[in-house]
């Protein structure tokens, strides 16, 4: 059965047919259910949507149809945000972390799971994503709000956020059609399309963060490596000192920023 499923997936163009076949066979409870799941994958639907979970940094996060699937490239964002948390935690207190554009909560969830001093809040504009994020982050002590960026956060967090992490949509509108079909056709465009140059939300986050960050608070933003120069200019013009990090392994990129004016 496993070989037959892998052959179907390979014929449909899957890059890792045997690995995906193992996941599907393990997830199905009947042969009929397995056939339905394989058919969905043959049509291009993300594997994670089909089986109902996505693995990120060794943890499973509940996902479902029409939500953004966490990417391995976002592990760099977690690692850099975690470094900021550790620096703040050296002061001997809890660290307030906000995960903007949280999707199903993988970035914030990883921080809360790996660093017990994190006090986590998360927001997303998509109510479907918020539903899944609440399920994923609740057991980790996180609180999730539905709304546009900072808008749904409680006012008591103003000037108290130590680390603000975000993987906002950063695909330029003109490049959206070039995305892989499983992202373009099955994930929400608002989780991917970042406007004309892909940086609409980077600018909005930089402007809005001023009233939420603590005096020593920092931003950690995932973007494309090709956008780092423009991101640095945007944030520098807004009064931030900026440092950028690029992964040599997969080209993922993070901009780290602290307000200096």
Coordinates of C-alpha atoms in Angstrom, one line a residue:
X1 CA 0.0 0.0 0.0
X2 CA 2.8 2.4 0.9
X3 CA 4.6 1.9 -2.4
X4 CA 1.3 2.4 -4.3
X5 CA 0.6 5.7 -2.6
X6 CA 4.1 6.9 -3.2
X7 CA 3.8 6.1 -6.8
X8 CA 0.6 8.1 -7.1
X9 CA 2.2 11.0 -5.4
X10 CA 5.3 10.8 -7.6
X11 CA 3.1 10.8 -10.7
X12 CA 1.4 13.9 -9.4
X13 CA 4.7 15.7 -9.1
X14 CA 5.3 15.5 -5.3
X15 CA 9.0 16.1 -4.5
X16 CA 9.1 13.7 -1.5
X17 CA 6.6 11.1 -2.4
X18 CA 7.7 8.3 0.0
X19 CA 7.9 10.6 3.0
X20 CA 4.5 12.1 2.2
X21 CA 3.1 8.6 1.6
X22 CA 4.2 7.5 5.1
X23 CA 2.4 10.5 6.7
X24 CA -0.8 9.9 4.8
X25 CA -0.9 6.1 5.5
X26 CA -0.2 6.7 9.2
X27 CA -3.0 9.4 9.3
X28 CA -5.7 7.5 7.5
X29 CA -8.0 5.2 9.5
X30 CA -9.6 3.4 6.5
X31 CA -8.6 2.6 2.9
X32 CA -11.4 4.8 1.7
X33 CA -10.1 7.7 3.8
X34 CA -6.6 7.1 2.5
X35 CA -7.8 7.2 -1.1
X36 CA -9.6 10.5 -0.5
X37 CA -6.5 12.0 1.2
X38 CA -4.2 10.9 -1.6
X39 CA -6.6 12.3 -4.2
X40 CA -6.6 15.7 -2.4
X41 CA -2.8 15.7 -2.4
X42 CA -2.7 14.8 -6.1
X43 CA -4.8 17.9 -6.7
X44 CA -2.1 20.0 -5.1
X45 CA -3.6 20.6 -1.6
X46 CA -1.0 21.0 1.0
X47 CA -0.2 17.8 2.9
X48 CA -0.6 19.7 6.2
X49 CA -4.2 20.8 5.4
X50 CA -5.0 17.2 4.6
X51 CA -3.7 15.5 7.8
X52 CA -4.6 18.5 10.0
X53 CA -1.2 19.3 11.5
X54 CA 2.2 20.9 10.6
X55 CA 5.5 20.1 12.3
X56 CA 7.6 23.1 13.2
X57 CA 10.7 22.9 15.4
X58 CA 9.8 19.5 16.6
X59 CA 6.2 20.4 17.7
X60 CA 2.9 19.7 15.9
X61 CA 0.6 22.6 15.3
X62 CA -3.0 22.1 14.4
X63 CA -3.9 23.5 11.0
X64 CA -6.8 23.2 8.5
X65 CA -7.9 24.1 5.0
X66 CA -7.4 27.7 3.9
X67 CA -4.8 28.7 6.6
X68 CA -1.2 29.5 6.1
X69 CA 1.1 26.6 6.7
X70 CA 4.2 27.3 8.9
X71 CA 7.5 27.2 7.0
X72 CA 10.8 25.8 8.1
X73 CA 12.4 29.1 7.0
X74 CA 10.7 30.8 9.9
X75 CA 13.0 28.9 12.3
X76 CA 15.5 31.7 11.9
X77 CA 13.0 34.2 13.2
X78 CA 12.4 32.0 16.2
X79 CA 16.1 31.7 16.9
X80 CA 16.7 35.4 16.6
X81 CA 13.7 36.4 18.7
X82 CA 14.7 33.8 21.3
X83 CA 18.1 35.5 21.6
X84 CA 16.3 38.8 22.3
X85 CA 14.2 37.1 24.9
X86 CA 17.2 35.6 26.7
X87 CA 18.9 39.0 26.8
X88 CA 15.8 40.5 28.4
X89 CA 15.2 37.6 30.7
X90 CA 18.6 38.3 32.2
X91 CA 16.9 41.0 34.1
X92 CA 15.1 38.3 36.1
X93 CA 11.6 38.9 35.0
X94 CA 9.0 37.5 32.6
X95 CA 9.4 38.7 29.0
X96 CA 6.3 40.0 27.1
X97 CA 6.3 38.7 23.6
X98 CA 3.8 39.6 20.8
X99 CA 3.5 37.5 17.7
X100 CA 1.9 39.6 15.0
X101 CA 0.5 38.0 11.9
X102 CA 0.7 34.8 13.9
X103 CA -1.1 32.5 11.6
X104 CA -1.6 29.2 13.5
X105 CA 0.9 30.4 16.1
X106 CA 4.0 28.4 15.3
X107 CA 6.5 31.3 15.9
X108 CA 5.1 32.4 19.2
X109 CA 4.3 28.9 20.2
X110 CA 7.9 27.9 19.7
X111 CA 9.1 30.8 21.8
X112 CA 6.7 30.0 24.6
X113 CA 7.5 26.3 24.5
X114 CA 11.2 26.7 24.5
X115 CA 11.5 29.7 26.9
X116 CA 9.4 29.5 30.1
X117 CA 9.9 33.2 30.9
X118 CA 7.9 34.2 27.8
X119 CA 4.4 35.8 28.4
X120 CA 2.9 35.4 24.9
X121 CA 0.2 37.4 23.1
X122 CA -0.6 36.9 19.4
X123 CA -2.8 38.5 16.8
X124 CA -4.0 37.8 13.3
X125 CA -6.5 39.4 11.0
X126 CA -7.8 36.0 9.7
X127 CA -10.5 34.5 12.1
X128 CA -9.7 31.0 10.8
X129 CA -6.1 31.4 11.7
X130 CA -7.0 32.7 15.1
X131 CA -9.2 29.7 15.8
X132 CA -6.2 27.4 15.2
X133 CA -3.8 29.6 17.0
X134 CA -6.0 29.6 20.1
X135 CA -5.9 25.8 20.1
X136 CA -2.2 25.7 19.6
X137 CA -1.2 28.5 22.0
X138 CA -3.7 28.0 24.8
X139 CA -1.9 25.0 26.3
X140 CA 1.3 27.1 26.3
X141 CA -0.3 30.0 28.2
X142 CA -0.6 32.2 25.1
X143 CA -3.5 34.6 24.4
X144 CA -4.7 35.2 20.9
X145 CA -6.7 38.1 19.5
X146 CA -8.4 38.6 16.1
X147 CA -7.8 41.9 14.3
X148 CA -5.5 44.0 12.3
X149 CA -1.9 44.1 13.7
X150 CA -1.9 45.9 17.0
X151 CA -5.5 46.9 17.0
X152 CA -6.9 44.0 19.1
X153 CA -4.1 44.1 21.8
X154 CA -5.2 45.1 25.3
X155 CA -4.2 48.7 26.1
X156 CA -2.3 47.4 29.2
X157 CA 0.4 46.1 26.9
X158 CA 1.3 49.6 25.7
X159 CA 5.0 50.4 26.3
X160 CA 5.4 46.9 27.8
X161 CA 6.3 44.7 24.9
X162 CA 9.8 43.4 25.1
X163 CA 10.0 41.4 21.8
X164 CA 7.7 41.9 18.9
X165 CA 8.1 39.0 16.4
X166 CA 6.3 38.9 13.0
X167 CA 6.4 37.0 9.8
X168 CA 4.1 39.3 7.8
X169 CA 3.1 38.7 4.2
X170 CA 6.0 39.9 2.1
X171 CA 5.5 38.6 -1.4
X172 CA 5.2 41.5 -3.9
X173 CA 1.8 41.5 -5.5
X174 CA 3.3 41.1 -9.0
X175 CA 5.0 37.9 -7.9
X176 CA 2.0 36.3 -6.3
X177 CA 1.1 34.4 -9.5
X178 CA 4.6 32.8 -9.4
X179 CA 4.2 31.1 -6.1
X180 CA 3.9 27.3 -5.9
X181 CA 0.4 26.2 -6.7
X182 CA -0.2 24.7 -3.2
X183 CA 0.5 28.1 -1.6
X184 CA -1.2 30.3 -4.3
X185 CA -4.3 28.2 -4.6
X186 CA -4.9 26.8 -1.1
X187 CA -3.5 29.4 1.4
X188 CA -5.1 32.8 2.0
X189 CA -3.7 35.5 -0.2
X190 CA -3.7 38.0 2.7
X191 CA -1.1 35.8 4.4
X192 CA 1.2 36.0 1.4
X193 CA 0.6 39.2 -0.6
X194 CA 2.6 42.1 1.0
X195 CA 1.6 44.8 -1.5
X196 CA 3.5 46.4 -4.5
X197 CA 7.0 45.9 -3.1
X198 CA 6.0 43.3 -0.5
X199 CA 6.8 45.6 2.4
X200 CA 3.4 47.3 3.2
X201 CA 3.1 45.6 6.6
X202 CA 6.8 46.0 7.5
X203 CA 6.2 49.8 7.2
X204 CA 3.0 49.6 9.2
X205 CA 4.5 47.4 11.9
X206 CA 7.5 49.7 12.3
X207 CA 5.2 52.8 12.6
X208 CA 2.8 51.1 15.0
X209 CA 5.3 49.4 17.3
X210 CA 6.5 52.7 18.9
X211 CA 3.5 52.9 21.2
X212 CA 3.8 49.2 22.2
X213 CA 7.5 48.5 22.7
X214 CA 9.1 48.9 26.1
X215 CA 12.1 51.2 26.3
X216 CA 14.5 48.4 25.4
X217 CA 12.0 46.5 23.3
X218 CA 12.9 45.1 19.9
X219 CA 11.4 44.0 16.6
X220 CA 12.2 40.8 14.8
X221 CA 10.8 40.7 11.3
X222 CA 11.0 37.9 8.8
X223 CA 11.4 39.1 5.2
X224 CA 13.0 38.0 1.9
X225 CA 16.8 38.4 1.8
X226 CA 16.4 40.5 -1.4
X227 CA 14.3 43.0 0.6
X228 CA 16.7 43.6 3.5
X229 CA 18.3 46.8 2.1
X230 CA 14.8 48.4 1.7
X231 CA 13.7 47.1 5.1
X232 CA 16.7 48.6 6.8
X233 CA 16.0 51.9 5.1
X234 CA 12.3 51.8 6.2
X235 CA 13.1 51.1 9.8
X236 CA 16.1 53.4 10.0
X237 CA 14.0 56.3 8.7
X238 CA 11.5 55.5 11.5
X239 CA 14.2 55.8 14.2
X240 CA 15.4 52.2 14.6
X241 CA 18.9 50.8 14.8
X242 CA 18.7 47.8 12.5
X243 CA 20.7 44.6 12.3
X244 CA 20.0 42.0 9.6
X245 CA 20.6 38.2 9.6
X246 CA 20.6 35.8 6.6
X247 CA 20.7 32.0 6.8
X248 CA 23.3 30.5 4.6
X249 CA 21.3 27.3 4.6
X250 CA 18.1 28.4 3.0
X251 CA 18.4 32.1 2.4
X252 CA 15.8 33.1 5.0
X253 CA 16.2 36.6 6.5
X254 CA 15.4 38.5 9.6
X255 CA 15.6 42.2 10.4
X256 CA 16.2 43.1 14.1
X257 CA 15.4 46.6 15.2
X258 CA 15.5 48.7 18.4
X259 CA 14.3 52.2 18.6
X260 CA 17.0 54.8 19.3
X261 CA 15.0 58.1 18.9

